[in-house]
């Protein structure tokens, strides 16, 4: 045990400078590891946390008598899932059994995109990747290699990139998804919403969902808590042009005209201030800029908003009243995928402000204060300082972007006169960029300019078809991974360990990154012998161990402070320029943006066109699950929701296959079946994201349904943080694919 | 003892987790299912209502499927659970035709299969797989003869209905409305 204490000291002092003491400590640890760690093949159930979506529910994997995987169920101790996985997590077995999986490393022969690959050994493949990375580093600098990642493997590749000297690490979950919400909440409260969201839905009395379709998106803990809230009689208010599942559970459904949500939000703020329904004590004590806000919204009456949103003034007042009655146990939900129209940071600022004046931040039934247990990093030498970052590709733009933009890195790959270096190499781990980034043409142009494209995935997603080298990852059921930390009401750790040995010639990302590090002369950054050793070391720093976690799967720790909710008797300082909740944002003002949000109208569909809205189906996650045998059994294609009046006008019958054409003349590659339903407004259509795959190696989902991403060619960039607004695209219908040229 | 299940249509979100969990728990081959989700939409935009229901065998008290089975493979088991003994089943399909709820399917291995209320789990004191997995906790299971069971309690408290009661099968799957 003394060696461990010493080791902590070394790690702390030299920030990972490798010393002889460190080496000895590793050895001591490697020895104890043996007796501490369990052989997974001997256990009848092994812990994991789910990798089908970002919610990362912890569960147990059970095996059949033949030793293969039987089922996955939730771990009752886990706060993210409370013992219940969502359908995708339950169907996660299909990721393991999918016979279309990538089975061996592949190296491309022939032109990029030509899809001629030869099987390679791991040595060959990794050598090639390392060579490519070195060449780029020599010719252009290590910053010209970028990492796109989504999921747990990103930890290891991210670490590799930092050791290599590149800060260009981006997850599409920022600029293509929840970035605006984080920026807006940071500017207002000095803290982001984080994931899992800090919404205290369990105890709320009023939940307001704006375009957020909980129950169709199975963000597990939130869906569970929404159900608890229904049981307890909470009021749900849903704002959505579509009669979503959540709308079906709501006391109020506001069938808003698409793209006008900000006007509704401002009018709610107007009513709540003018009627004196705001939380006066809370506002006085904690906020900055209330008078400016009051003045700002004076003209933003429900009558004003009616003309914009089509929501009747009395409904706006009545719903505002509901929120105020529930205050502070009210949640105006920030949503998750919020990159819609390009002014999303401002819309989310309005959401934050509304929550603030109702006093729900840091209050029971509103937003709780989460706590996270951070695990110390395994000691490593300091990272080199990069010479350039992605920001320099966009001088003066997106000042409030807190994280790298996946779309930005993609754009920075296309050579421009204004840049002295474009990005030359991509490592893409677990994200199908072709279906994730809007404007596919742009993505492909960027790819064509690369010297190196490496894809790490479990499935032959479209992006793998463009790769120079494909590194097949084993699924989360076949590997150890970084220990799950993540915020919640109380900090928890969750372990993922292999239930079975990897099928085929596949490997974990942790192993790949370490092997690449060896080839790049960066092994000092991956000083652990095995991932078991790394995890055991990390866990021991916080008083657990690999052996303990293998037994229990999830461990709960006490909170650092007893402040799940604010104590009204105390004063708090917020991490903003004024130390207050900023209703008027100095950060936005200083960066040249509206310090209090304003409504600006968005473009409307031309005659004969309909706004394309997209969302989630409960059985799928992005395009990642579309070939999963268990989940395609539940839903194997997406359909296009069309209002019956629109369908009648066009003569479209239920179930009829139609092609879509967007405002830029882009036609869907495959037809999509019409779902003629009253559940959608006449000015928009809707489809579930993640279908219409055009890679034939995906045998179950090839050509099933249509890809929304393909139709999203017009992107409205959020000037505040670079988010890619994707809901300003309009489609019309074609009855035969042939007519596309003739008509356009 | 009388086992029964209640599904709260006010909470069900139609996610089909109950279906996936049943398939994996009971090794139901892909392409088949013992339970399924029904969505009923009523009204015109914007005056709308939807009902979501997770459906399965109703374990009827008066089951035409048991009555018409020529071999006795379909039978009542403990607590009124209607079961099929695979090796007694000749796959004639009479029961499939007789069930008003379409709750049975021909298993590719040559027998007829259906929901068992996860009797193998109940015997171990566990809940049926669908009930145990449901993220909205909208399903209740237990013994109707026990007034304190979860299902008895919720049926006392809440308005409910059964499907096609006029078929006279006395279904034991209740929907809270
Ligand atoms: S919400 Fe579902 S898919 Fe996401 S991690 Fe949890 S079980 Fe897996
Ligand atoms: S799992 Fe629960 S919420 Fe999901 S469809 Fe089944 S009954 Fe409904
Ligand atoms: S629902 Fe059908 S299969 Fe089930 S007991 Fe009733 S009649 Fe028989």
PDB file of N, CA and C in Angstrom, chain B residues 77-135:
ATOM      1  N   UNK B  77     -52.193 -23.318 -16.545  1.00  0.00           N
ATOM      2  CA  UNK B  77     -51.206 -23.678 -15.542  1.00  0.00           C
ATOM      3  C   UNK B  77     -51.527 -22.906 -14.262  1.00  0.00           C
ATOM      4  N   UNK B  78     -50.591 -22.893 -13.334  1.00  0.00           N
ATOM      5  CA  UNK B  78     -50.891 -22.249 -12.053  1.00  0.00           C
ATOM      6  C   UNK B  78     -51.247 -20.774 -12.232  1.00  0.00           C
ATOM      7  N   UNK B  79     -52.197 -20.345 -11.425  1.00  0.00           N
ATOM      8  CA  UNK B  79     -52.606 -18.946 -11.470  1.00  0.00           C
ATOM      9  C   UNK B  79     -53.320 -18.584 -12.757  1.00  0.00           C
ATOM     10  N   UNK B  80     -53.801 -19.583 -13.481  1.00  0.00           N
ATOM     11  CA  UNK B  80     -54.563 -19.309 -14.698  1.00  0.00           C
ATOM     12  C   UNK B  80     -53.710 -18.987 -15.904  1.00  0.00           C
ATOM     13  N   UNK B  81     -52.406 -19.140 -15.792  1.00  0.00           N
ATOM     14  CA  UNK B  81     -51.531 -18.850 -16.932  1.00  0.00           C
ATOM     15  C   UNK B  81     -51.782 -19.890 -18.028  1.00  0.00           C
ATOM     16  N   UNK B  82     -52.009 -19.401 -19.238  1.00  0.00           N
ATOM     17  CA  UNK B  82     -52.264 -20.308 -20.353  1.00  0.00           C
ATOM     18  C   UNK B  82     -50.931 -20.623 -21.025  1.00  0.00           C
ATOM     19  N   UNK B  83     -50.636 -21.916 -21.119  1.00  0.00           N
ATOM     20  CA  UNK B  83     -49.342 -22.337 -21.660  1.00  0.00           C
ATOM     21  C   UNK B  83     -49.514 -23.337 -22.795  1.00  0.00           C
ATOM     22  N   UNK B  84     -48.453 -23.499 -23.561  1.00  0.00           N
ATOM     23  CA  UNK B  84     -48.404 -24.537 -24.595  1.00  0.00           C
ATOM     24  C   UNK B  84     -47.222 -25.445 -24.250  1.00  0.00           C
ATOM     25  N   UNK B  85     -47.448 -26.742 -24.222  1.00  0.00           N
ATOM     26  CA  UNK B  85     -46.321 -27.660 -24.029  1.00  0.00           C
ATOM     27  C   UNK B  85     -45.767 -27.993 -25.405  1.00  0.00           C
ATOM     28  N   UNK B  86     -44.576 -27.512 -25.735  1.00  0.00           N
ATOM     29  CA  UNK B  86     -44.092 -27.636 -27.121  1.00  0.00           C
ATOM     30  C   UNK B  86     -44.107 -29.066 -27.641  1.00  0.00           C
ATOM     31  N   UNK B  87     -43.679 -30.039 -26.830  1.00  0.00           N
ATOM     32  CA  UNK B  87     -43.585 -31.381 -27.428  1.00  0.00           C
ATOM     33  C   UNK B  87     -44.930 -32.102 -27.540  1.00  0.00           C
ATOM     34  N   UNK B  88     -45.983 -31.493 -26.989  1.00  0.00           N
ATOM     35  CA  UNK B  88     -47.323 -32.067 -27.219  1.00  0.00           C
ATOM     36  C   UNK B  88     -48.024 -31.370 -28.373  1.00  0.00           C
ATOM     37  N   UNK B  89     -47.481 -30.233 -28.771  1.00  0.00           N
ATOM     38  CA  UNK B  89     -48.129 -29.420 -29.808  1.00  0.00           C
ATOM     39  C   UNK B  89     -47.795 -29.994 -31.176  1.00  0.00           C
ATOM     40  N   UNK B  90     -48.820 -30.200 -32.016  1.00  0.00           N
ATOM     41  CA  UNK B  90     -48.584 -30.753 -33.355  1.00  0.00           C
ATOM     42  C   UNK B  90     -48.568 -29.640 -34.403  1.00  0.00           C
ATOM     43  N   UNK B  91     -48.692 -28.398 -33.936  1.00  0.00           N
ATOM     44  CA  UNK B  91     -48.600 -27.262 -34.860  1.00  0.00           C
ATOM     45  C   UNK B  91     -49.789 -27.130 -35.790  1.00  0.00           C
ATOM     46  N   UNK B  92     -50.963 -27.650 -35.371  1.00  0.00           N
ATOM     47  CA  UNK B  92     -52.127 -27.611 -36.267  1.00  0.00           C
ATOM     48  C   UNK B  92     -52.654 -26.188 -36.460  1.00  0.00           C
ATOM     49  N   UNK B  93     -52.397 -25.307 -35.484  1.00  0.00           N
ATOM     50  CA  UNK B  93     -52.795 -23.912 -35.643  1.00  0.00           C
ATOM     51  C   UNK B  93     -54.243 -23.618 -35.291  1.00  0.00           C
ATOM     52  N   UNK B  94     -54.974 -24.589 -34.734  1.00  0.00           N
ATOM     53  CA  UNK B  94     -56.373 -24.339 -34.351  1.00  0.00           C
ATOM     54  C   UNK B  94     -56.453 -23.204 -33.335  1.00  0.00           C
ATOM     55  N   UNK B  95     -55.516 -23.199 -32.413  1.00  0.00           N
ATOM     56  CA  UNK B  95     -55.523 -22.174 -31.364  1.00  0.00           C
ATOM     57  C   UNK B  95     -55.265 -20.795 -31.941  1.00  0.00           C
ATOM     58  N   UNK B  96     -54.374 -20.746 -32.938  1.00  0.00           N
ATOM     59  CA  UNK B  96     -54.060 -19.445 -33.552  1.00  0.00           C
ATOM     60  C   UNK B  96     -55.334 -18.878 -34.162  1.00  0.00           C
ATOM     61  N   UNK B  97     -56.071 -19.757 -34.818  1.00  0.00           N
ATOM     62  CA  UNK B  97     -57.308 -19.320 -35.462  1.00  0.00           C
ATOM     63  C   UNK B  97     -58.361 -18.922 -34.437  1.00  0.00           C
ATOM     64  N   UNK B  98     -58.351 -19.557 -33.283  1.00  0.00           N
ATOM     65  CA  UNK B  98     -59.429 -19.303 -32.316  1.00  0.00           C
ATOM     66  C   UNK B  98     -59.181 -18.088 -31.451  1.00  0.00           C
ATOM     67  N   UNK B  99     -57.956 -17.628 -31.347  1.00  0.00           N
ATOM     68  CA  UNK B  99     -57.648 -16.521 -30.428  1.00  0.00           C
ATOM     69  C   UNK B  99     -58.112 -15.194 -31.014  1.00  0.00           C
ATOM     70  N   UNK B 100     -59.008 -14.498 -30.343  1.00  0.00           N
ATOM     71  CA  UNK B 100     -59.499 -13.228 -30.883  1.00  0.00           C
ATOM     72  C   UNK B 100     -58.443 -12.127 -30.861  1.00  0.00           C
ATOM     73  N   UNK B 101     -57.338 -12.369 -30.188  1.00  0.00           N
ATOM     74  CA  UNK B 101     -56.327 -11.310 -30.000  1.00  0.00           C
ATOM     75  C   UNK B 101     -55.071 -11.536 -30.838  1.00  0.00           C
ATOM     76  N   UNK B 102     -55.080 -12.593 -31.592  1.00  0.00           N
ATOM     77  CA  UNK B 102     -53.922 -12.885 -32.426  1.00  0.00           C
ATOM     78  C   UNK B 102     -52.648 -12.963 -31.579  1.00  0.00           C
ATOM     79  N   UNK B 103     -52.751 -13.621 -30.451  1.00  0.00           N
ATOM     80  CA  UNK B 103     -51.653 -13.610 -29.486  1.00  0.00           C
ATOM     81  C   UNK B 103     -50.649 -14.738 -29.690  1.00  0.00           C
ATOM     82  N   UNK B 104     -50.944 -15.621 -30.640  1.00  0.00           N
ATOM     83  CA  UNK B 104     -50.064 -16.790 -30.814  1.00  0.00           C
ATOM     84  C   UNK B 104     -49.371 -16.747 -32.160  1.00  0.00           C
ATOM     85  N   UNK B 105     -48.245 -17.388 -32.252  1.00  0.00           N
ATOM     86  CA  UNK B 105     -47.539 -17.454 -33.534  1.00  0.00           C
ATOM     87  C   UNK B 105     -46.932 -18.837 -33.697  1.00  0.00           C
ATOM     88  N   UNK B 106     -46.783 -19.269 -34.945  1.00  0.00           N
ATOM     89  CA  UNK B 106     -46.154 -20.576 -35.174  1.00  0.00           C
ATOM     90  C   UNK B 106     -44.639 -20.447 -35.059  1.00  0.00           C
ATOM     91  N   UNK B 107     -44.069 -21.087 -34.090  1.00  0.00           N
ATOM     92  CA  UNK B 107     -42.613 -21.037 -33.907  1.00  0.00           C
ATOM     93  C   UNK B 107     -41.962 -21.834 -35.031  1.00  0.00           C
ATOM     94  N   UNK B 108     -40.839 -21.335 -35.579  1.00  0.00           N
ATOM     95  CA  UNK B 108     -40.207 -22.076 -36.692  1.00  0.00           C
ATOM     96  C   UNK B 108     -39.822 -23.517 -36.323  1.00  0.00           C
ATOM     97  N   UNK B 109     -39.742 -23.816 -35.035  1.00  0.00           N
ATOM     98  CA  UNK B 109     -39.406 -25.189 -34.651  1.00  0.00           C
ATOM     99  C   UNK B 109     -40.625 -26.117 -34.661  1.00  0.00           C
ATOM    100  N   UNK B 110     -41.760 -25.617 -35.162  1.00  0.00           N
ATOM    101  CA  UNK B 110     -42.867 -26.523 -35.399  1.00  0.00           C
ATOM    102  C   UNK B 110     -43.944 -26.557 -34.330  1.00  0.00           C
ATOM    103  N   UNK B 111     -43.878 -25.721 -33.358  1.00  0.00           N
ATOM    104  CA  UNK B 111     -44.955 -25.663 -32.359  1.00  0.00           C
ATOM    105  C   UNK B 111     -45.477 -24.237 -32.279  1.00  0.00           C
ATOM    106  N   UNK B 112     -46.568 -24.083 -31.545  1.00  0.00           N
ATOM    107  CA  UNK B 112     -47.142 -22.748 -31.399  1.00  0.00           C
ATOM    108  C   UNK B 112     -46.629 -22.141 -30.089  1.00  0.00           C
ATOM    109  N   UNK B 113     -46.272 -20.884 -30.177  1.00  0.00           N
ATOM    110  CA  UNK B 113     -45.673 -20.225 -29.022  1.00  0.00           C
ATOM    111  C   UNK B 113     -46.466 -18.962 -28.685  1.00  0.00           C
ATOM    112  N   UNK B 114     -46.347 -18.519 -27.478  1.00  0.00           N
ATOM    113  CA  UNK B 114     -47.044 -17.318 -27.006  1.00  0.00           C
ATOM    114  C   UNK B 114     -46.463 -16.882 -25.679  1.00  0.00           C
ATOM    115  N   UNK B 115     -46.977 -15.789 -25.195  1.00  0.00           N
ATOM    116  CA  UNK B 115     -46.588 -15.254 -23.886  1.00  0.00           C
ATOM    117  C   UNK B 115     -46.866 -16.272 -22.778  1.00  0.00           C
ATOM    118  N   UNK B 116     -45.919 -16.432 -21.881  1.00  0.00           N
ATOM    119  CA  UNK B 116     -46.085 -17.348 -20.741  1.00  0.00           C
ATOM    120  C   UNK B 116     -46.200 -16.592 -19.427  1.00  0.00           C
ATOM    121  N   UNK B 117     -46.349 -15.280 -19.508  1.00  0.00           N
ATOM    122  CA  UNK B 117     -46.230 -14.413 -18.317  1.00  0.00           C
ATOM    123  C   UNK B 117     -44.861 -14.647 -17.655  1.00  0.00           C
ATOM    124  N   UNK B 118     -43.910 -15.132 -18.444  1.00  0.00           N
ATOM    125  CA  UNK B 118     -42.564 -15.451 -17.924  1.00  0.00           C
ATOM    126  C   UNK B 118     -42.665 -16.308 -16.658  1.00  0.00           C
ATOM    127  N   UNK B 119     -43.403 -17.402 -16.768  1.00  0.00           N
ATOM    128  CA  UNK B 119     -43.649 -18.239 -15.585  1.00  0.00           C
ATOM    129  C   UNK B 119     -42.335 -18.715 -14.959  1.00  0.00           C
ATOM    130  N   UNK B 120     -41.295 -18.871 -15.795  1.00  0.00           N
ATOM    131  CA  UNK B 120     -39.996 -19.302 -15.245  1.00  0.00           C
ATOM    132  C   UNK B 120     -39.412 -18.234 -14.324  1.00  0.00           C
ATOM    133  N   UNK B 121     -39.720 -16.994 -14.587  1.00  0.00           N
ATOM    134  CA  UNK B 121     -39.234 -15.908 -13.727  1.00  0.00           C
ATOM    135  C   UNK B 121     -40.118 -15.761 -12.488  1.00  0.00           C
ATOM    136  N   UNK B 122     -41.439 -15.857 -12.718  1.00  0.00           N
ATOM    137  CA  UNK B 122     -42.368 -15.713 -11.592  1.00  0.00           C
ATOM    138  C   UNK B 122     -42.029 -16.725 -10.504  1.00  0.00           C
ATOM    139  N   UNK B 123     -41.699 -17.938 -10.950  1.00  0.00           N
ATOM    140  CA  UNK B 123     -41.385 -18.998  -9.981  1.00  0.00           C
ATOM    141  C   UNK B 123     -40.173 -18.629  -9.132  1.00  0.00           C
ATOM    142  N   UNK B 124     -39.308 -17.796  -9.707  1.00  0.00           N
ATOM    143  CA  UNK B 124     -38.134 -17.376  -8.940  1.00  0.00           C
ATOM    144  C   UNK B 124     -38.384 -16.083  -8.179  1.00  0.00           C
ATOM    145  N   UNK B 125     -39.641 -15.627  -8.203  1.00  0.00           N
ATOM    146  CA  UNK B 125     -39.949 -14.387  -7.494  1.00  0.00           C
ATOM    147  C   UNK B 125     -39.629 -13.142  -8.302  1.00  0.00           C
ATOM    148  N   UNK B 126     -39.333 -13.322  -9.585  1.00  0.00           N
ATOM    149  CA  UNK B 126     -39.059 -12.158 -10.446  1.00  0.00           C
ATOM    150  C   UNK B 126     -40.333 -11.745 -11.175  1.00  0.00           C
ATOM    151  N   UNK B 127     -40.293 -10.556 -11.758  1.00  0.00           N
ATOM    152  CA  UNK B 127     -41.424 -10.124 -12.570  1.00  0.00           C
ATOM    153  C   UNK B 127     -41.207 -10.574 -14.010  1.00  0.00           C
ATOM    154  N   UNK B 128     -42.278 -10.649 -14.789  1.00  0.00           N
ATOM    155  CA  UNK B 128     -42.096 -10.953 -16.212  1.00  0.00           C
ATOM    156  C   UNK B 128     -41.081  -9.975 -16.822  1.00  0.00           C
ATOM    157  N   UNK B 129     -40.347 -10.425 -17.836  1.00  0.00           N
ATOM    158  CA  UNK B 129     -39.266  -9.615 -18.411  1.00  0.00           C
ATOM    159  C   UNK B 129     -39.766  -8.260 -18.897  1.00  0.00           C
ATOM    160  N   UNK B 130     -40.951  -8.236 -19.503  1.00  0.00           N
ATOM    161  CA  UNK B 130     -41.467  -6.971 -20.037  1.00  0.00           C
ATOM    162  C   UNK B 130     -41.752  -5.986 -18.911  1.00  0.00           C
ATOM    163  N   UNK B 131     -42.310  -6.503 -17.823  1.00  0.00           N
ATOM    164  CA  UNK B 131     -42.638  -5.649 -16.678  1.00  0.00           C
ATOM    165  C   UNK B 131     -41.358  -5.121 -16.048  1.00  0.00           C
ATOM    166  N   UNK B 132     -40.360  -6.014 -15.965  1.00  0.00           N
ATOM    167  CA  UNK B 132     -39.112  -5.642 -15.302  1.00  0.00           C
ATOM    168  C   UNK B 132     -38.333  -4.607 -16.097  1.00  0.00           C
ATOM    169  N   UNK B 133     -38.458  -4.609 -17.412  1.00  0.00           N
ATOM    170  CA  UNK B 133     -37.623  -3.726 -18.223  1.00  0.00           C
ATOM    171  C   UNK B 133     -38.279  -2.371 -18.473  1.00  0.00           C
ATOM    172  N   UNK B 134     -39.579  -2.322 -18.466  1.00  0.00           N
ATOM    173  CA  UNK B 134     -40.290  -1.134 -18.948  1.00  0.00           C
ATOM    174  C   UNK B 134     -39.756   0.149 -18.304  1.00  0.00           C
ATOM    175  N   UNK B 135     -39.185   1.038 -19.127  1.00  0.00           N
ATOM    176  CA  UNK B 135     -38.577   2.253 -18.566  1.00  0.00           C
ATOM    177  C   UNK B 135     -39.601   3.172 -17.904  1.00  0.00           C
TER     178      UNK B 135
END
